[in-house]
Amino acid sequence: MKKIFFPFLILVLIGLHSCAQKQSGSLKQAYAPYFKIGTALNASHIEEGDYDGVLLVRKHFNAITPENVMKWELIHPSPTQYNFALPDAFVKFGQRDSMFMVGHTLVWHSQLPQWVQSITDPVQLEQVMKEHIFQVMGRYKGKIHAWDVVNEALNEDGSMRESVFYKVLGPNYIAKAFTYAHQADPNCKLYYNDYNMVVPAKRQGAIRIIKELQAQGIPIHGVGMQGHWNLNWPSLQDIEQAITDFAALGITVMVTELDITVLPNPWDLVGADVNQQFQNSEKMNPYPNFLPDSVDIQLAKRYEDIFKIFIKHHTVIDRVSFWGVHDGVSWLNDWPIHGRTNYPLLFNRNYKPKRAFKTVMAVAKLQETK
Ligand code: G3I
């Protein structure tokens, strides 16, 4: 009896699991008439170790960005060393389901190896930047559809961040990076990507950069507004204003890196500067075991409101990408305080859709009936 019962039980459990996967609807299908729905992959997805995570990716997302594996420090750690194994696997992962792939990122002050940061000669730094762009983009020419060419070049007041690129090459480094990127793969879409673009002063800085490129005839096809937001900030009006201001430049608008923290914020920090870290404590980590319904409901409403704005502007938005597949792998568990339990995404740690998933799906369905 036991011998028959056990395999039967396994089959029932597998059936229930795949049934649960089938029932909840698919984000990418619901949003297909409006924009791509993306996510960020870490090594456990790329190598397909996180089996349930991979199922979520393949079911719900039609655009992918590597969360870390294409960053300079990892892909090009020393002048003559390139690590292409994981980036190659990322591309293979996306090709299997014809996903839209965004390379992230070519020129960024952070996760930049010391050997690049210590270059002081402009001719040498330009050559190094050019070679990096040609090697990395060149390898994936015709395969990766778009690149975040320059990431986070601005300070909060809209002035230029004093990165090594800015200090050694001057403000024109951005034009050079986009020019080399276009030469490396002329058909690839080229983006500028930054956080806090909803803040008017910073947004003006981005608009200035984009207009300067356009005035010089240098290709820039889109702007990525990173959505590292919280339950109360930014205002819906500021989100909408940012979308319309960027769309007015005649380029594609993307919401990239979307996640909504539900945890208290030390010193009311906003943004995503990875160099800022604070101490953990019970007060700062209020939901170590589960997310209370009241907060889950707030998160669901927040996502609903935000997606209503995205849908309203769907003709200018090309993609909305979440920064992570499920709560368990979000960078927000470790930033700005290490070791907290955060709940910023649409799927929980057990790979199940949260209330926020349902409200986001409902927004698309509501639009369908209009
Ligand atoms: O892989 C190492 C591991 O070997 C080591 O033991 C461990 C110890 O700390 O670190 C691991 O590397 C971490 C890496 O994530 C992979 O998990 C780094 O410390 C950590 O700094 C890194 O954080 C990433 C961060 O960028 C810095 O590159 C986050 O995962 C990633 O989500 C975050 O993404 C950025 C975007 O690229 C740009 N916009 C802001 C966004 C959030 O900061």
Tab-separated table of C-alpha atoms and ligand atoms in Angstrom:
chain	number	residue	atom	x	y	z
A	1	MET	CA	0.000	0.000	0.000
A	2	LYS	CA	2.752	2.403	1.107
A	3	LYS	CA	4.683	1.590	-2.079
A	4	ILE	CA	1.813	2.774	-4.299
A	5	PHE	CA	0.801	5.724	-2.135
A	6	PHE	CA	4.192	7.471	-2.091
A	7	PRO	CA	4.677	7.927	-5.869
A	8	PHE	CA	1.011	8.893	-6.119
A	9	LEU	CA	1.508	11.604	-3.490
A	10	ILE	CA	4.547	12.947	-5.362
A	11	LEU	CA	2.522	13.153	-8.593
A	12	VAL	CA	-0.279	15.007	-6.808
A	13	LEU	CA	2.217	17.485	-5.312
A	14	ILE	CA	3.878	18.100	-8.705
A	15	GLY	CA	0.420	18.569	-10.224
A	16	LEU	CA	-0.592	21.083	-7.552
A	17	HIS	CA	2.691	22.982	-7.986
A	18	SER	CA	2.339	23.345	-11.754
A	19	CYS	CA	-1.344	24.143	-11.357
A	20	ALA	CA	-0.476	27.004	-9.004
A	21	GLN	CA	2.060	28.242	-11.582
A	22	LYS	CA	-0.575	28.103	-14.345
A	23	GLN	CA	-3.407	29.737	-12.451
A	24	SER	CA	-1.953	33.100	-11.615
A	25	GLY	CA	-1.726	34.559	-15.155
A	26	SER	CA	1.398	35.978	-16.712
A	27	LEU	CA	2.709	39.517	-16.304
A	28	LYS	CA	4.344	39.582	-19.725
A	29	GLN	CA	1.133	38.448	-21.403
A	30	ALA	CA	-1.083	40.875	-19.502
A	31	TYR	CA	1.227	43.765	-20.412
A	32	ALA	CA	2.081	42.669	-23.959
A	33	PRO	CA	-0.111	45.399	-25.542
A	34	TYR	CA	1.613	48.110	-23.495
A	35	PHE	CA	5.295	47.499	-22.713
A	36	LYS	CA	7.876	44.835	-21.964
A	37	ILE	CA	8.056	43.514	-18.420
A	38	GLY	CA	11.606	42.866	-17.286
A	39	THR	CA	13.563	41.545	-14.366
A	40	ALA	CA	17.165	41.361	-13.209
A	41	LEU	CA	18.925	38.010	-13.108
A	42	ASN	CA	21.622	37.034	-10.670
A	43	ALA	CA	24.002	34.089	-11.032
A	44	SER	CA	21.574	31.615	-9.437
A	45	HIS	CA	19.067	32.269	-12.239
A	46	ILE	CA	21.604	32.457	-15.016
A	47	GLU	CA	23.068	29.112	-13.972
A	48	GLU	CA	19.525	27.806	-13.380
A	49	GLY	CA	20.306	26.780	-9.778
A	50	ASP	CA	17.239	28.608	-8.434
A	51	TYR	CA	14.813	26.338	-10.263
A	52	ASP	CA	11.571	27.963	-9.031
A	53	GLY	CA	13.029	31.407	-9.669
A	54	VAL	CA	13.810	30.416	-13.258
A	55	LEU	CA	10.212	29.217	-13.707
A	56	LEU	CA	8.973	32.632	-12.592
A	57	VAL	CA	11.337	34.398	-14.980
A	58	ARG	CA	10.295	32.311	-17.971
A	59	LYS	CA	6.606	32.648	-17.191
A	60	HIS	CA	6.346	36.344	-16.331
A	61	PHE	CA	9.149	38.307	-17.973
A	62	ASN	CA	10.109	39.054	-21.572
A	63	ALA	CA	13.096	41.291	-20.840
A	64	ILE	CA	16.156	40.549	-18.716
A	65	THR	CA	19.085	42.520	-17.334
A	66	PRO	CA	22.078	40.962	-15.548
A	67	GLU	CA	22.032	42.298	-11.972
A	68	ASN	CA	25.822	42.080	-11.578
A	69	VAL	CA	27.691	39.769	-13.942
A	70	MET	CA	28.393	42.328	-16.689
A	71	LYS	CA	29.707	45.019	-14.355
A	72	TRP	CA	33.276	46.093	-15.103
A	73	GLU	CA	34.719	44.687	-11.850
A	74	LEU	CA	33.371	41.233	-12.678
A	75	ILE	CA	33.589	41.034	-16.458
A	76	HIS	CA	36.974	42.809	-16.833
A	77	PRO	CA	38.779	42.639	-13.483
A	78	SER	CA	42.309	43.200	-14.779
A	79	PRO	CA	43.621	44.815	-17.987
A	80	THR	CA	43.951	41.561	-19.885
A	81	GLN	CA	41.340	39.388	-18.142
A	82	TYR	CA	37.729	39.082	-19.246
A	83	ASN	CA	35.242	36.777	-17.484
A	84	PHE	CA	32.701	35.868	-20.113
A	85	ALA	CA	31.362	32.563	-18.742
A	86	LEU	CA	28.361	33.960	-16.800
A	87	PRO	CA	27.613	36.750	-19.295
A	88	ASP	CA	27.604	34.135	-22.095
A	89	ALA	CA	25.207	32.000	-20.046
A	90	PHE	CA	22.987	35.054	-19.482
A	91	VAL	CA	22.726	35.569	-23.241
A	92	LYS	CA	21.948	31.905	-23.801
A	93	PHE	CA	19.239	32.090	-21.126
A	94	GLY	CA	17.564	34.997	-22.923
A	95	GLN	CA	17.926	33.514	-26.393
A	96	ARG	CA	16.022	30.394	-25.384
A	97	ASP	CA	12.787	32.370	-24.972
A	98	SER	CA	13.637	35.228	-27.364
A	99	MET	CA	13.811	37.674	-24.477
A	100	PHE	CA	14.798	41.305	-24.884
A	101	MET	CA	18.249	41.599	-23.326
A	102	VAL	CA	19.735	44.725	-21.783
A	103	GLY	CA	23.452	44.855	-21.034
A	104	HIS	CA	24.226	46.497	-17.687
A	105	THR	CA	26.460	48.456	-17.658
A	106	LEU	CA	29.482	49.778	-19.575
A	107	VAL	CA	30.620	53.007	-17.924
A	108	TRP	CA	29.832	53.365	-14.201
A	109	HIS	CA	31.857	54.777	-11.303
A	110	SER	CA	30.823	51.913	-8.999
A	111	GLN	CA	32.012	48.285	-9.148
A	112	LEU	CA	34.899	49.667	-11.157
A	113	PRO	CA	38.201	47.865	-10.548
A	114	GLN	CA	41.066	49.705	-8.899
A	115	TRP	CA	43.234	49.427	-11.999
A	116	VAL	CA	40.778	51.640	-13.896
A	117	GLN	CA	40.164	54.012	-10.993
A	118	SER	CA	43.851	54.744	-10.693
A	119	ILE	CA	44.382	55.848	-14.311
A	120	THR	CA	45.230	59.546	-14.506
A	121	ASP	CA	46.309	59.896	-18.134
A	122	PRO	CA	43.371	60.948	-20.394
A	123	VAL	CA	44.724	59.212	-23.495
A	124	GLN	CA	45.170	55.957	-21.585
A	125	LEU	CA	41.737	56.136	-19.907
A	126	GLU	CA	39.961	56.836	-23.187
A	127	GLN	CA	41.761	53.903	-24.792
A	128	VAL	CA	40.845	51.621	-21.871
A	129	MET	CA	37.184	52.724	-21.981
A	130	LYS	CA	37.052	52.241	-25.747
A	131	GLU	CA	38.614	48.802	-25.577
A	132	HIS	CA	36.258	47.744	-22.770
A	133	ILE	CA	33.224	48.851	-24.786
A	134	PHE	CA	34.474	47.182	-27.977
A	135	GLN	CA	35.364	43.912	-26.249
A	136	VAL	CA	32.197	43.575	-24.196
A	137	MET	CA	29.647	44.946	-26.653
A	138	GLY	CA	31.470	43.393	-29.580
A	139	ARG	CA	31.175	39.915	-28.095
A	140	TYR	CA	27.397	40.240	-27.879
A	141	LYS	CA	26.874	42.213	-31.095
A	142	GLY	CA	23.477	41.379	-32.576
A	143	LYS	CA	22.561	39.343	-29.483
A	144	ILE	CA	22.150	41.867	-26.684
A	145	HIS	CA	19.515	44.315	-27.866
A	146	ALA	CA	20.288	47.337	-25.706
A	147	TRP	CA	22.948	48.626	-23.310
A	148	ASP	CA	22.961	50.922	-20.321
A	149	VAL	CA	25.981	52.696	-21.788
A	150	VAL	CA	26.479	55.214	-18.994
A	151	ASN	CA	25.084	54.642	-15.504
A	152	GLU	CA	24.587	57.169	-12.703
A	153	ALA	CA	26.731	60.029	-14.010
A	154	LEU	CA	24.884	62.672	-12.007
A	155	ASN	CA	24.833	64.119	-8.503
A	156	GLU	CA	21.495	64.854	-6.857
A	157	ASP	CA	21.613	68.528	-7.842
A	158	GLY	CA	22.036	67.653	-11.512
A	159	SER	CA	25.758	68.435	-11.634
A	160	MET	CA	28.193	65.851	-12.965
A	161	ARG	CA	29.404	63.195	-10.540
A	162	GLU	CA	33.169	63.411	-10.042
A	163	SER	CA	33.905	59.903	-11.243
A	164	VAL	CA	37.313	58.960	-12.592
A	165	PHE	CA	35.853	59.266	-16.091
A	166	TYR	CA	34.689	62.832	-15.423
A	167	LYS	CA	37.858	63.887	-13.625
A	168	VAL	CA	40.265	62.522	-16.226
A	169	LEU	CA	38.305	62.862	-19.486
A	170	GLY	CA	36.021	65.805	-18.664
A	171	PRO	CA	32.235	65.976	-19.211
A	172	ASN	CA	32.686	64.855	-22.797
A	173	TYR	CA	33.368	61.288	-21.612
A	174	ILE	CA	29.668	60.565	-22.009
A	175	ALA	CA	29.677	61.553	-25.683
A	176	LYS	CA	32.770	59.400	-26.184
A	177	ALA	CA	31.198	56.394	-24.487
A	178	PHE	CA	28.048	56.608	-26.624
A	179	THR	CA	30.103	57.122	-29.798
A	180	TYR	CA	32.223	54.036	-29.124
A	181	ALA	CA	29.143	52.037	-28.173
A	182	HIS	CA	27.496	52.936	-31.472
A	183	GLN	CA	30.642	51.935	-33.359
A	184	ALA	CA	30.833	48.629	-31.479
A	185	ASP	CA	27.266	47.622	-32.423
A	186	PRO	CA	25.471	50.086	-34.732
A	187	ASN	CA	22.091	48.346	-34.350
A	188	CYS	CA	22.091	48.251	-30.576
A	189	LYS	CA	19.828	50.569	-28.546
A	190	LEU	CA	21.845	52.858	-26.292
A	191	TYR	CA	20.559	54.145	-22.958
A	192	TYR	CA	21.441	56.518	-20.132
A	193	ASN	CA	20.341	55.030	-16.767
A	194	ASP	CA	20.142	56.719	-13.336
A	195	TYR	CA	18.241	56.815	-10.042
A	196	ASN	CA	16.197	59.657	-8.507
A	197	MET	CA	15.248	60.950	-11.944
A	198	VAL	CA	11.942	62.001	-10.402
A	199	VAL	CA	13.824	64.722	-8.507
A	200	PRO	CA	13.510	67.823	-10.703
A	201	ALA	CA	17.126	69.058	-10.319
A	202	LYS	CA	18.611	65.655	-11.125
A	203	ARG	CA	16.208	65.170	-14.013
A	204	GLN	CA	17.307	68.496	-15.471
A	205	GLY	CA	20.868	67.173	-15.400
A	206	ALA	CA	19.824	64.085	-17.362
A	207	ILE	CA	17.864	66.186	-19.830
A	208	ARG	CA	20.966	68.346	-20.323
A	209	ILE	CA	23.129	65.256	-21.023
A	210	ILE	CA	20.596	63.853	-23.500
A	211	LYS	CA	20.129	67.162	-25.316
A	212	GLU	CA	23.890	67.612	-25.622
A	213	LEU	CA	24.236	64.179	-27.222
A	214	GLN	CA	21.335	64.875	-29.563
A	215	ALA	CA	22.813	68.262	-30.550
A	216	GLN	CA	26.068	66.528	-31.529
A	217	GLY	CA	24.206	63.866	-33.523
A	218	ILE	CA	25.407	61.105	-31.193
A	219	PRO	CA	22.927	58.240	-30.945
A	220	ILE	CA	21.039	57.873	-27.658
A	221	HIS	CA	17.812	55.930	-27.915
A	222	GLY	CA	16.416	55.811	-24.432
A	223	VAL	CA	16.552	56.800	-20.817
A	224	GLY	CA	16.212	54.441	-17.879
A	225	MET	CA	14.543	55.830	-14.773
A	226	GLN	CA	15.604	53.515	-11.960
A	227	GLY	CA	12.603	52.900	-9.734
A	228	HIS	CA	14.186	52.421	-6.307
A	229	TRP	CA	11.192	53.883	-4.525
A	230	ASN	CA	9.285	53.475	-1.257
A	231	LEU	CA	5.693	53.375	-0.019
A	232	ASN	CA	5.372	57.162	0.099
A	233	TRP	CA	8.078	58.524	-2.150
A	234	PRO	CA	8.137	59.693	-4.898
A	235	SER	CA	4.761	61.290	-5.459
A	236	LEU	CA	2.687	59.992	-8.346
A	237	GLN	CA	2.797	63.498	-9.827
A	238	ASP	CA	6.606	63.484	-9.855
A	239	ILE	CA	6.694	60.060	-11.523
A	240	GLU	CA	4.288	61.240	-14.195
A	241	GLN	CA	6.172	64.490	-14.734
A	242	ALA	CA	9.446	62.617	-15.183
A	243	ILE	CA	7.902	60.318	-17.806
A	244	THR	CA	6.443	63.195	-19.805
A	245	ASP	CA	9.596	65.337	-19.559
A	246	PHE	CA	11.776	62.535	-20.916
A	247	ALA	CA	9.266	61.539	-23.579
A	248	ALA	CA	9.328	65.138	-24.826
A	249	LEU	CA	12.969	64.551	-25.851
A	250	GLY	CA	11.792	62.078	-28.474
A	251	ILE	CA	13.505	59.069	-26.916
A	252	THR	CA	12.150	55.896	-25.348
A	253	VAL	CA	11.428	55.974	-21.642
A	254	MET	CA	12.050	52.947	-19.469
A	255	VAL	CA	11.390	52.305	-15.829
A	256	THR	CA	14.350	50.199	-14.807
A	257	GLU	CA	15.316	48.637	-11.481
A	258	LEU	CA	11.812	48.902	-10.004
A	259	ASP	CA	11.425	47.863	-6.358
A	260	ILE	CA	9.527	49.398	-3.451
A	261	THR	CA	11.101	49.117	-0.028
A	262	VAL	CA	8.707	48.630	2.896
A	263	LEU	CA	11.369	49.077	5.587
A	264	PRO	CA	12.281	52.166	7.598
A	265	ASN	CA	14.873	54.297	6.008
A	266	PRO	CA	17.839	55.509	8.077
A	267	TRP	CA	18.115	59.270	7.818
A	268	ASP	CA	15.299	59.252	5.275
A	269	LEU	CA	17.709	58.178	2.603
A	270	VAL	CA	16.377	58.040	-0.934
A	271	GLY	CA	18.064	56.615	-3.978
A	272	ALA	CA	20.499	53.811	-4.579
A	273	ASP	CA	24.003	54.922	-3.737
A	274	VAL	CA	25.588	51.563	-2.938
A	275	ASN	CA	28.296	53.166	-0.820
A	276	GLN	CA	25.836	54.145	1.922
A	277	GLN	CA	25.525	51.499	4.712
A	278	PHE	CA	24.009	51.631	8.237
A	279	GLN	CA	23.717	49.418	11.365
A	280	ASN	CA	20.993	46.759	11.662
A	281	SER	CA	18.590	46.751	14.666
A	282	GLU	CA	15.111	45.455	15.621
A	283	LYS	CA	13.658	48.880	14.931
A	284	MET	CA	15.163	48.995	11.471
A	285	ASN	CA	14.159	45.389	10.670
A	286	PRO	CA	10.525	45.264	11.836
A	287	TYR	CA	9.274	42.267	9.795
A	288	PRO	CA	11.961	39.558	10.122
A	289	ASN	CA	9.455	36.668	9.811
A	290	PHE	CA	6.535	37.823	7.694
A	291	LEU	CA	5.016	40.917	6.141
A	292	PRO	CA	1.947	42.090	8.075
A	293	ASP	CA	-1.234	42.242	5.998
A	294	SER	CA	-1.567	45.972	6.592
A	295	VAL	CA	1.806	46.636	4.927
A	296	ASP	CA	1.215	44.084	2.179
A	297	ILE	CA	-2.029	45.892	1.332
A	298	GLN	CA	-0.229	49.247	1.290
A	299	LEU	CA	2.414	47.823	-1.048
A	300	ALA	CA	-0.254	46.401	-3.353
A	301	LYS	CA	-2.011	49.776	-3.528
A	302	ARG	CA	1.268	51.566	-4.181
A	303	TYR	CA	2.102	49.225	-7.082
A	304	GLU	CA	-1.440	49.619	-8.406
A	305	ASP	CA	-1.201	53.425	-8.409
A	306	ILE	CA	2.208	53.377	-10.055
A	307	PHE	CA	1.197	50.929	-12.775
A	308	LYS	CA	-1.884	53.008	-13.549
A	309	ILE	CA	0.494	55.837	-14.423
A	310	PHE	CA	2.706	53.555	-16.495
A	311	ILE	CA	-0.315	52.291	-18.441
A	312	LYS	CA	-1.574	55.827	-18.971
A	313	HIS	CA	1.766	56.630	-20.640
A	314	HIS	CA	2.285	53.278	-22.321
A	315	THR	CA	2.797	54.806	-25.758
A	316	VAL	CA	6.118	56.307	-24.636
A	317	ILE	CA	7.209	53.568	-22.236
A	318	ASP	CA	9.081	50.682	-23.810
A	319	ARG	CA	9.827	48.575	-20.742
A	320	VAL	CA	9.237	48.323	-17.012
A	321	SER	CA	11.873	46.165	-15.316
A	322	PHE	CA	11.872	44.956	-11.728
A	323	TRP	CA	15.210	44.760	-9.895
A	324	GLY	CA	15.084	41.118	-8.918
A	325	VAL	CA	12.842	38.087	-9.362
A	326	HIS	CA	11.457	37.630	-5.837
A	327	ASP	CA	11.805	39.149	-2.365
A	328	GLY	CA	14.396	36.592	-1.270
A	329	VAL	CA	17.004	37.766	-3.783
A	330	SER	CA	16.446	41.516	-3.607
A	331	TRP	CA	19.512	43.691	-2.985
A	332	LEU	CA	17.260	45.623	-0.567
A	333	ASN	CA	17.708	42.849	2.025
A	334	ASP	CA	21.272	44.152	2.363
A	335	TRP	CA	21.052	47.860	1.587
A	336	PRO	CA	21.363	50.346	3.197
A	337	ILE	CA	21.512	47.970	6.185
A	338	HIS	CA	22.949	44.488	5.872
A	339	GLY	CA	20.856	41.412	6.764
A	340	ARG	CA	17.305	42.794	6.879
A	341	THR	CA	14.154	41.120	5.541
A	342	ASN	CA	12.574	43.290	2.881
A	343	TYR	CA	9.526	42.682	0.665
A	344	PRO	CA	9.921	44.989	-2.341
A	345	LEU	CA	8.851	42.820	-5.306
A	346	LEU	CA	5.744	41.079	-6.684
A	347	PHE	CA	6.733	37.530	-5.668
A	348	ASN	CA	7.473	36.413	-2.112
A	349	ARG	CA	10.287	34.226	-0.809
A	350	ASN	CA	8.224	31.121	-1.539
A	351	TYR	CA	7.917	32.168	-5.182
A	352	LYS	CA	4.224	32.923	-4.742
A	353	PRO	CA	2.504	35.987	-6.183
A	354	LYS	CA	1.798	38.649	-3.558
A	355	ARG	CA	-1.207	40.972	-3.356
A	356	ALA	CA	0.839	43.476	-5.356
A	357	PHE	CA	1.080	40.972	-8.225
A	358	LYS	CA	-2.697	40.773	-8.294
A	359	THR	CA	-3.228	44.532	-8.318
A	360	VAL	CA	-0.639	44.980	-11.084
A	361	MET	CA	-2.384	42.291	-13.162
A	362	ALA	CA	-5.755	43.939	-12.468
A	363	VAL	CA	-4.503	47.293	-13.799
A	364	ALA	CA	-3.704	45.677	-17.166
A	365	LYS	CA	-7.072	43.917	-17.275
A	366	LEU	CA	-8.923	47.124	-16.429
A	367	GLN	CA	-7.182	48.875	-19.322
A	368	GLU	CA	-8.214	46.060	-21.652
A	369	THR	CA	-11.874	46.713	-20.926
A	370	LYS	CA	-11.645	50.471	-21.596
B	1	G3I	O1	29.800	38.010	-5.132
B	1	G3I	C1	30.347	38.520	-3.905
B	1	G3I	C2	30.636	37.392	-2.972
B	1	G3I	O2	31.647	36.607	-3.520
B	1	G3I	C3	31.061	37.981	-1.625
B	1	G3I	O3	31.262	36.954	-0.712
B	1	G3I	C4	29.990	38.926	-1.092
B	1	G3I	C5	30.411	39.588	0.218
B	1	G3I	O4	29.789	40.842	0.386
B	1	G3I	O5	29.795	39.934	-2.033
B	1	G3I	C6	29.331	39.459	-3.278
B	1	G3I	O6	29.192	40.521	-4.142
B	1	G3I	C7	28.097	41.379	-3.917
B	1	G3I	C8	27.283	41.446	-5.206
B	1	G3I	O7	26.266	42.374	-5.080
B	1	G3I	C9	26.665	40.081	-5.562
B	1	G3I	O8	25.738	39.722	-4.610
B	1	G3I	C10	28.643	42.741	-3.578
B	1	G3I	O9	29.259	42.717	-2.306
B	1	G3I	C11	27.514	43.736	-3.561
B	1	G3I	O10	28.055	45.066	-3.404
B	1	G3I	C12	26.767	43.681	-4.881
B	1	G3I	O11	25.698	44.582	-4.800
B	1	G3I	C13	25.106	44.926	-6.028
B	1	G3I	C14	25.219	46.444	-6.199
B	1	G3I	O12	24.500	46.860	-7.356
B	1	G3I	C15	26.666	46.880	-6.409
B	1	G3I	O13	27.137	46.437	-7.656
B	1	G3I	C16	23.645	44.523	-5.969
B	1	G3I	O14	23.560	43.096	-5.972
B	1	G3I	C17	22.904	45.081	-7.182
B	1	G3I	O15	21.517	44.864	-7.027
B	1	G3I	C18	23.143	46.597	-7.278
B	1	G3I	O16	22.501	47.071	-8.449
B	1	G3I	C19	22.588	48.479	-8.679
B	1	G3I	C20	22.573	48.705	-10.180
B	1	G3I	O17	23.603	47.975	-10.779
B	1	G3I	C21	22.697	50.197	-10.510
B	1	G3I	N1	21.675	50.964	-9.833
B	1	G3I	C22	21.570	50.759	-8.393
B	1	G3I	C23	21.383	49.274	-8.108
B	1	G3I	C24	21.185	49.042	-6.648
B	1	G3I	O18	22.325	49.433	-5.939
